[in-house]
């Protein structure tokens, strides 16, 4: 296992840890939801697909640029419920580039959990794993996602208009990023 930092990561309200087999039920609660999947690169999943995804996640414990992310599940400290997932991709080892992705169960959105988890993950990625730059991408129509990137102090670096057809509609792709030195100014 080639972890970029020690796990779990802990915040006031959350624990970010590797996926566990008994997370399947929690995953089913949101991975089958069309609203949750609206801007994700897959359609709502049925039970069989969720179980297969769970098996893949259990194997995504490395931080290497092989196209697979390090997969972290987010747990509520108070209740132990699994409330969502954060992904960290290694995009380039020499240039120390990373990319994050995230999904929260709608029951737990609007409570600041995504921001809290993202800060913990990016703090570890910049301060312990020594990444140089972290990027995040989303559709321009996904305001909660780019709103989160802005709250994290990330800069909008690109807005590609109608650059692809995504789920049958023109897609506008936003790319946000922040450099290590910029992060350290915000989070010394
Ligand atoms: C993107 C996503 C993770 C954002 O989740 P979120 O819960 O809205 O994000 P935050 O953690 O930043 O929470 C923000 C809200 O919590 C509120 N909040 C409540 N209590 C809070 C607290 N204690 N601290 C901070 N914020 C708090 C904030 O005011 C904010 O509300 P607002 O959006 O009305 O201003 C979520 O929308 C999601 O999972 N979407 C579906 C999957 C998806 O599209 N992923 C991205 C693909 S690119």
XYZ file of N, CA and C and ligand atoms in Angstrom:
612
model
N 0.851 -1.202 0.000
C 0.000 0.000 0.000
C 0.880 1.243 0.000
N 0.675 2.104 -1.005
C 1.547 3.276 -1.129
C 0.732 4.533 -0.823
N 0.501 4.768 0.458
C -0.301 5.926 0.850
C 0.553 7.191 0.832
N -0.036 8.325 0.411
C 0.743 9.570 0.392
C 0.815 10.241 1.768
N -0.065 9.823 2.675
C -0.071 10.370 4.040
C -0.753 9.353 4.935
N -0.605 9.536 6.246
C -1.196 8.568 7.172
C -2.713 8.698 7.215
N -3.383 7.577 7.297
C -4.850 7.583 7.407
C -5.243 6.943 8.730
N -6.387 7.283 9.287
C -7.365 8.227 8.752
C -6.948 9.686 8.957
N -7.605 10.565 8.158
C -7.501 12.010 8.397
C -8.684 12.366 9.289
N -8.462 13.210 10.276
C -9.556 13.541 11.198
C -9.773 15.039 11.264
N -11.046 15.438 11.319
C -11.409 16.847 11.501
C -12.325 16.914 12.727
N -12.841 18.101 13.018
C -13.733 18.227 14.181
C -14.903 17.256 14.095
N -15.499 17.146 12.870
C -16.733 16.361 12.753
C -16.598 15.087 11.922
N -15.448 14.926 11.242
C -15.341 13.865 10.234
C -14.092 13.005 10.365
N -14.196 11.805 9.777
C -13.042 10.920 9.641
C -12.964 10.524 8.166
N -11.811 10.697 7.544
C -11.606 10.262 6.158
C -10.702 9.032 6.204
N -11.230 7.933 5.690
C -10.525 6.650 5.796
C -10.698 5.871 4.504
N -9.990 4.749 4.404
C -10.156 3.892 3.231
C -11.559 3.265 3.236
N -12.005 2.856 2.037
C -13.311 2.203 1.908
C -13.301 0.877 2.670
N -14.487 0.512 3.161
C -14.635 -0.773 3.869
C -15.820 -1.526 3.284
N -15.744 -2.856 3.315
C -16.824 -3.657 2.729
C -18.196 -3.319 3.299
N -18.238 -2.986 4.583
C -19.550 -2.714 5.184
C -20.062 -1.304 4.866
N -19.412 -0.607 3.918
C -19.917 0.694 3.459
C -20.976 0.536 2.370
N -21.199 -0.700 1.911
C -22.089 -0.899 0.756
C -23.471 -0.277 0.969
N -24.064 -0.499 2.128
C -25.432 0.006 2.361
C -25.449 1.534 2.264
N -24.448 2.184 2.835
C -24.389 3.650 2.795
C -24.202 4.136 1.360
N -23.413 3.383 0.610
C -23.157 3.743 -0.789
C -24.437 3.636 -1.609
N -25.232 2.600 -1.296
C -26.483 2.387 -2.031
C -27.433 3.554 -1.821
N -27.342 4.164 -0.658
C -28.284 5.243 -0.363
C -28.106 6.431 -1.314
N -26.877 6.640 -1.841
C -26.744 7.798 -2.736
C -26.263 7.483 -4.145
N -25.628 6.323 -4.347
C -25.088 6.039 -5.693
C -26.176 5.688 -6.702
N -27.381 5.408 -6.203
C -28.487 5.090 -7.105
C -29.352 6.325 -7.378
N -28.979 7.460 -6.781
C -29.804 8.677 -6.841
C -29.482 9.480 -8.117
N -30.460 9.662 -9.023
C -30.191 10.388 -10.278
C -29.673 11.811 -10.033
N -30.163 12.484 -8.996
C -29.694 13.856 -8.716
C -28.208 13.872 -8.363
N -27.793 12.883 -7.549
C -26.385 12.800 -7.144
C -25.501 12.558 -8.371
N -26.004 11.700 -9.293
C -25.181 11.288 -10.443
C -25.270 12.248 -11.620
N -26.083 13.294 -11.478
C -26.359 14.164 -12.623
C -25.078 14.660 -13.303
N -24.086 15.041 -12.522
C -22.844 15.567 -13.110
C -21.666 14.608 -12.916
N -21.952 13.387 -12.505
C -20.872 12.411 -12.328
C -20.714 11.610 -13.631
N -19.519 11.062 -13.874
C -19.284 10.389 -15.156
C -19.879 8.986 -15.208
N -20.974 8.766 -14.505
C -21.688 7.492 -14.601
C -23.155 7.728 -14.283
N -23.969 6.767 -14.697
C -25.419 6.830 -14.461
C -25.707 6.273 -13.068
N -26.913 6.544 -12.512
C -27.265 5.944 -11.220
C -27.019 4.445 -11.253
N -26.446 3.915 -10.168
C -26.030 2.513 -10.167
C -27.057 1.625 -9.476
N -27.216 0.395 -10.005
C -28.074 -0.556 -9.299
C -27.205 -1.325 -8.291
N -27.862 -2.211 -7.534
C -27.151 -2.880 -6.440
C -25.914 -3.645 -6.925
N -26.063 -4.317 -8.077
C -24.947 -5.106 -8.604
C -23.765 -4.197 -8.952
N -24.072 -3.055 -9.610
C -22.996 -2.117 -9.987
C -22.340 -1.510 -8.747
N -23.152 -1.247 -7.732
C -22.602 -0.653 -6.499
C -21.668 -1.646 -5.816
N -22.057 -2.914 -5.803
C -21.184 -3.934 -5.199
C -19.874 -4.051 -5.969
N -19.949 -3.955 -7.326
C -18.723 -4.017 -8.139
C -17.858 -2.786 -7.870
N -18.509 -1.636 -7.763
C -17.760 -0.400 -7.486
C -17.065 -0.509 -6.129
N -17.770 -1.128 -5.182
C -17.211 -1.306 -3.837
C -15.930 -2.149 -3.893
N -15.953 -3.196 -4.704
C -14.774 -4.065 -4.827
C -13.603 -3.261 -5.405
N -13.893 -2.421 -6.433
C -12.820 -1.602 -7.018
C -12.250 -0.647 -5.970
N -13.161 -0.005 -5.215
C -12.712 0.953 -4.204
C -11.780 0.328 -3.185
N -12.086 -0.909 -2.800
C -11.251 -1.569 -1.790
C -9.826 -1.723 -2.298
N -9.680 -1.732 -3.638
C -8.344 -1.865 -4.222
C -7.669 -0.538 -4.494
N -8.430 0.558 -4.435
C -7.857 1.876 -4.758
C -7.232 2.494 -3.512
N -6.091 1.953 -3.124
C -5.448 2.430 -1.902
C -4.061 2.994 -2.204
N -3.735 3.081 -3.487
C -2.405 3.570 -3.866
C -2.532 4.999 -4.370
N -1.432 5.727 -4.288
C -1.417 7.077 -4.854
C -0.382 7.085 -5.969
N -0.808 6.578 -7.124
C 0.103 6.456 -8.270
C -0.651 6.933 -9.512
N 0.080 7.478 -10.513
C -0.615 8.033 -11.687
C -1.028 6.942 -12.674
N -1.908 6.042 -12.229
C -2.354 4.949 -13.095
C -3.807 5.138 -13.520
N -4.320 6.349 -13.281
C -5.709 6.626 -13.648
C -6.688 6.336 -12.529
N -6.253 5.574 -11.506
C -7.143 5.277 -10.382
C -6.870 6.240 -9.238
N -7.915 6.698 -8.579
C -7.695 7.600 -7.440
C -7.451 6.839 -6.141
N -6.858 7.514 -5.188
C -6.920 7.057 -3.805
C -8.351 7.369 -3.372
N -9.059 6.357 -2.886
C -10.483 6.502 -2.594
C -10.700 6.622 -1.100
N -11.204 7.743 -0.636
C -11.437 7.911 0.796
C -12.929 8.022 1.080
N -13.381 7.283 2.046
C -14.772 7.397 2.478
C -14.825 8.308 3.702
N -15.892 9.118 3.741
C -16.032 10.106 4.809
C -17.048 9.595 5.821
N -16.649 9.613 7.072
C -17.498 9.085 8.143
C -17.797 10.216 9.128
N -19.055 10.252 9.593
C -19.417 11.230 10.634
C -18.881 10.727 11.959
N -18.078 11.546 12.593
C -17.451 11.149 13.857
C -18.497 10.781 14.925
N -19.585 11.590 14.950
C -20.558 11.426 16.023
C -21.344 10.116 15.928
N -21.710 9.734 14.676
C -22.612 8.582 14.521
C -21.948 7.391 13.828
N -20.782 7.595 13.213
C -20.119 6.525 12.480
C -20.716 6.286 11.096
N -21.711 7.115 10.692
C -22.312 6.915 9.360
C -21.331 7.300 8.267
N -21.349 6.539 7.151
C -20.537 6.874 5.982
C -21.365 7.836 5.129
N -20.878 9.041 4.923
C -21.711 10.087 4.317
C -21.286 10.486 2.903
N -20.165 9.944 2.432
C -19.734 10.317 1.087
C -18.307 9.916 0.819
N -17.770 10.451 -0.266
C -16.442 10.001 -0.712
C -15.622 11.150 -1.282
N -14.333 11.067 -1.058
C -13.377 12.012 -1.637
C -12.322 11.222 -2.387
N -11.948 11.714 -3.549
C -10.968 11.029 -4.388
C -9.767 11.944 -4.565
N -8.592 11.352 -4.563
C -7.378 12.114 -4.869
C -6.607 11.348 -5.940
N -6.474 11.984 -7.114
C -5.728 11.379 -8.218
C -4.310 11.928 -8.237
N -3.373 11.067 -8.555
C -2.009 11.508 -8.835
C -1.916 11.658 -10.345
N -1.651 12.875 -10.820
C -1.660 13.108 -12.267
C -0.275 13.155 -12.885
N 0.736 13.451 -12.077
C 2.102 13.585 -12.615
C 3.043 13.584 -11.413
N 3.910 12.587 -11.340
C 4.770 12.456 -10.155
C 5.839 13.546 -10.134
N 6.521 13.753 -11.286
C 7.617 14.723 -11.307
C 7.111 16.139 -11.018
N 5.984 16.514 -11.625
C 5.451 17.870 -11.434
C 4.510 17.944 -10.226
N 4.342 16.812 -9.510
C 3.575 16.746 -8.258
C 2.167 17.342 -8.411
N 1.474 16.830 -9.443
C 0.128 17.314 -9.736
C -0.916 16.356 -9.165
N -1.962 16.906 -8.564
C -3.051 16.088 -8.052
C -4.398 16.622 -8.518
N -5.401 15.788 -8.374
C -6.769 16.235 -8.706
C -7.706 15.663 -7.665
N -8.677 16.458 -7.214
C -9.641 15.922 -6.254
C -11.031 15.800 -6.886
N -11.808 14.901 -6.305
C -13.204 14.743 -6.681
C -13.979 14.412 -5.416
N -15.301 14.614 -5.448
C -16.070 14.427 -4.220
C -17.550 14.190 -4.504
N -18.172 13.419 -3.620
C -19.614 13.155 -3.671
C -20.100 13.003 -2.230
N -21.190 13.700 -1.912
C -21.804 13.525 -0.585
C -23.233 13.035 -0.752
N -23.650 12.158 0.150
C -25.057 11.769 0.254
C -25.874 13.051 0.472
N -26.948 13.288 -0.317
C -27.728 14.518 -0.182
C -28.220 14.794 1.243
N -28.450 13.708 2.011
C -28.886 13.912 3.415
C -27.864 14.699 4.224
N -26.613 14.681 3.750
C -25.549 15.327 4.512
C -24.950 16.528 3.786
N -25.620 16.966 2.724
C -25.144 18.176 2.033
C -25.678 19.407 2.753
N -25.062 20.557 2.476
C -25.536 21.812 3.054
C -25.196 21.960 4.527
N -24.215 21.212 4.997
C -23.812 21.296 6.407
C -22.330 21.645 6.541
N -21.695 21.932 5.410
C -20.273 22.285 5.451
C -19.349 21.086 5.547
N -19.891 19.862 5.402
C -19.032 18.677 5.515
C -18.065 18.546 4.332
N -18.534 18.918 3.130
C -17.660 18.769 1.956
C -16.444 19.696 2.109
N -16.698 20.914 2.543
C -15.587 21.863 2.713
C -14.620 21.355 3.793
N -15.192 20.865 4.887
C -14.349 20.383 6.001
C -13.473 19.199 5.557
N -14.072 18.278 4.802
C -13.309 17.108 4.329
C -12.263 17.535 3.307
N -12.648 18.457 2.412
C -11.707 18.896 1.365
C -10.494 19.589 1.990
N -10.735 20.379 3.022
C -9.603 21.073 3.670
C -8.648 20.043 4.277
N -9.206 19.028 4.929
C -8.340 18.004 5.544
C -7.527 17.279 4.476
N -8.187 16.937 3.378
C -7.505 16.179 2.328
C -6.430 17.041 1.643
N -6.782 18.291 1.327
C -5.822 19.140 0.619
C -4.664 19.540 1.531
N -4.971 19.708 2.799
C -3.907 20.013 3.770
C -2.879 18.874 3.793
N -3.375 17.636 3.858
C -2.465 16.474 3.879
C -1.738 16.354 2.545
N -2.450 16.600 1.451
C -1.842 16.449 0.121
C -0.729 17.482 -0.098
N -0.941 18.695 0.387
C 0.087 19.726 0.200
C 1.191 19.640 1.262
N 0.770 19.405 2.522
C 1.761 19.506 3.606
C 2.531 18.206 3.825
N 1.886 17.064 3.642
C 2.580 15.792 3.880
C 3.029 15.153 2.567
N 2.124 15.109 1.575
C 2.499 14.467 0.303
C 3.277 15.427 -0.594
N 3.351 16.698 -0.201
C 4.164 17.684 -0.913
C 3.741 17.888 -2.369
N 2.428 17.833 -2.641
C 1.969 18.120 -4.003
C 2.235 19.587 -4.322
N 2.416 19.872 -5.603
C 2.707 21.251 -6.038
C 1.431 21.989 -6.467
N 0.482 21.228 -7.007
C -0.749 21.857 -7.532
C -1.878 20.836 -7.456
N -3.060 21.313 -7.056
C -4.245 20.438 -7.049
C -5.321 21.088 -7.904
N -5.913 20.247 -8.737
C -6.923 20.706 -9.681
C -8.256 20.044 -9.366
N -9.338 20.685 -9.784
C -10.661 20.040 -9.715
C -11.445 20.490 -10.940
N -12.287 19.612 -11.445
C -13.060 19.911 -12.656
C -14.532 19.693 -12.379
N -15.376 20.504 -13.006
C -16.813 20.199 -12.931
C -17.552 20.894 -14.048
N -18.797 20.535 -14.191
C -19.648 21.205 -15.164
C -20.025 22.592 -14.625
N -20.108 23.576 -15.512
C -20.490 24.934 -15.090
C -21.892 24.944 -14.488
N -22.706 23.949 -14.843
C -24.069 23.888 -14.300
C -24.077 23.354 -12.866
N -22.951 22.829 -12.404
C -22.885 22.219 -11.066
C -22.392 23.254 -10.044
N -23.292 24.191 -9.737
C -22.904 25.318 -8.855
C -22.412 24.868 -7.473
N -23.027 23.834 -6.843
C -22.496 23.430 -5.532
C -21.036 22.980 -5.625
N -20.661 22.379 -6.758
C -19.296 21.873 -6.894
C -18.310 23.022 -7.104
N -18.583 23.915 -8.062
C -17.604 25.007 -8.250
C -17.676 26.022 -7.112
N -18.850 26.069 -6.447
C -18.945 26.932 -5.257
C -17.986 26.436 -4.177
N -17.909 25.112 -4.033
C -16.992 24.518 -3.060
C -15.542 24.854 -3.433
N -15.214 24.729 -4.715
C -13.835 25.031 -5.151
C -13.480 26.474 -4.814
N -14.444 27.386 -5.017
C -14.158 28.801 -4.709
C -13.987 29.000 -3.211
N -14.828 28.307 -2.414
C -14.699 28.429 -0.947
C -13.351 27.892 -0.469
N -12.774 26.979 -1.253
C -11.470 26.414 -0.881
C -10.323 27.325 -1.318
N -10.667 28.416 -1.991
C -9.629 29.358 -2.440
C -9.008 28.968 -3.769
N -9.655 28.030 -4.476
C -9.115 27.613 -5.779
C -9.475 28.666 -6.838
N -8.650 28.731 -7.864
C -8.812 29.746 -8.925
C -9.447 29.099 -10.156
N -10.415 29.810 -10.746
C -10.986 29.295 -11.994
C -9.955 29.532 -13.106
N -9.427 28.452 -13.666
C -8.356 28.582 -14.665
C -8.854 28.345 -16.082
N -10.005 27.717 -16.223
C -10.522 27.488 -17.578
C -12.033 27.334 -17.544
N -12.635 27.811 -18.600
C -14.068 27.600 -18.815
C -14.220 27.224 -20.284
N -14.333 25.938 -20.536
C -14.478 25.466 -21.915
C -15.964 25.410 -22.243
N -16.355 26.129 -23.277
C -17.776 26.192 -23.626
C -18.135 25.135 -24.665
N -19.188 24.417 -24.387
C -19.730 23.410 -25.311
C -18.610 22.564 -25.918
N -17.746 22.035 -25.046
C -16.575 21.281 -25.511
C -16.844 19.777 -25.600
N -18.029 19.375 -25.153
C -18.367 17.948 -25.231
C -19.870 17.812 -25.059
N -20.369 16.650 -25.407
C -21.774 16.363 -25.095
C -21.760 15.421 -23.913
N -22.386 15.856 -22.833
C -22.373 15.069 -21.596
C -23.809 14.706 -21.246
N -24.091 13.424 -21.202
C -25.443 12.933 -20.915
C -26.480 13.627 -21.798
N -26.136 13.760 -23.079
C -27.091 14.261 -24.063
C -27.176 15.772 -24.182
N -26.377 16.493 -23.404
C -26.442 17.969 -23.486
C -25.053 18.550 -23.651
N -24.984 19.784 -24.231
C -23.693 20.469 -24.321
C -23.124 20.647 -22.924
N -21.839 20.409 -22.816
C -21.184 20.507 -21.513
C -20.265 21.724 -21.481
N -20.278 22.416 -20.361
C -19.335 23.512 -20.119
C -18.428 23.041 -18.998
N -17.158 22.928 -19.296
C -16.227 22.385 -18.308
C -15.460 23.506 -17.610
N -15.507 23.508 -16.288
C -14.699 24.455 -15.506
C -13.518 23.717 -14.902
N -12.356 24.360 -14.936
C -11.184 23.801 -14.261
C -10.719 24.807 -13.207
N -10.614 24.328 -11.995
C -10.119 25.142 -10.882
C -8.803 24.540 -10.388
N -7.944 25.387 -9.804
C -6.692 24.853 -9.248
C -6.153 25.778 -8.166
N -5.276 25.220 -7.355
C -4.547 26.019 -6.368
C -3.143 25.428 -6.234
N -2.157 26.303 -6.074
C -0.768 25.869 -5.919
C -0.471 25.650 -4.436
N 0.556 24.860 -4.194
C 0.948 24.573 -2.813
C 1.223 25.869 -2.034
N 1.989 26.798 -2.655
C 2.352 28.016 -1.904
C 1.108 28.880 -1.619
N 0.143 28.833 -2.511
C -1.101 29.587 -2.287
C -1.901 28.953 -1.136
N -1.937 27.594 -1.118
C -2.646 26.892 -0.046
C -2.002 27.210 1.312
N -0.673 27.194 1.329
C 0.022 27.403 2.604
C -0.183 28.825 3.131
N -0.420 29.761 2.224
C -0.742 31.120 2.690
C -2.106 31.156 3.364
N -3.045 30.380 2.795
C -4.402 30.340 3.362
C -4.474 29.472 4.617
N -3.669 28.404 4.631
C -3.698 27.434 5.746
C -2.276 27.191 6.244
N -1.690 28.179 6.952
C -0.278 28.038 7.349
C -0.055 26.857 8.298
C -20.479 19.100 -4.535
C -20.989 18.703 -3.148
C -20.065 17.686 -2.509
C -21.041 19.969 -2.272
O -21.599 19.634 -1.001
P -22.134 20.771 0.017
O -22.651 20.112 1.212
O -23.033 21.696 -0.731
O -20.802 21.583 0.302
P -20.284 22.331 1.617
O -19.659 21.399 2.567
O -19.391 23.409 1.102
O -21.567 22.918 2.317
C -22.055 24.130 1.862
C -23.278 24.596 2.595
O -23.312 24.152 3.952
C -23.737 25.260 4.764
N -23.332 24.992 6.159
C -24.186 24.586 7.134
N -23.518 24.372 8.273
C -22.210 24.655 8.025
C -21.033 24.618 8.828
N -21.061 24.232 10.116
N -19.858 24.965 8.268
C -19.804 25.349 6.962
N -20.903 25.410 6.151
C -22.096 25.053 6.690
C -23.090 26.418 4.081
O -23.683 27.632 4.450
C -23.334 26.093 2.624
O -24.646 26.437 2.250
P -24.929 27.208 0.878
O -24.410 26.282 -0.212
O -26.394 27.369 0.885
O -24.133 28.460 0.958
C -22.420 18.116 -3.241
O -23.248 19.063 -3.854
C -22.507 16.799 -4.016
O -22.158 15.741 -3.489
N -23.049 16.843 -5.257
C -23.319 15.621 -6.018
C -22.060 14.992 -6.569
C -21.263 15.957 -7.426
O -21.800 16.615 -8.315
N -19.944 16.031 -7.160
C -19.042 16.912 -7.867
C -18.723 16.383 -9.203
S -17.634 17.511 -10.050
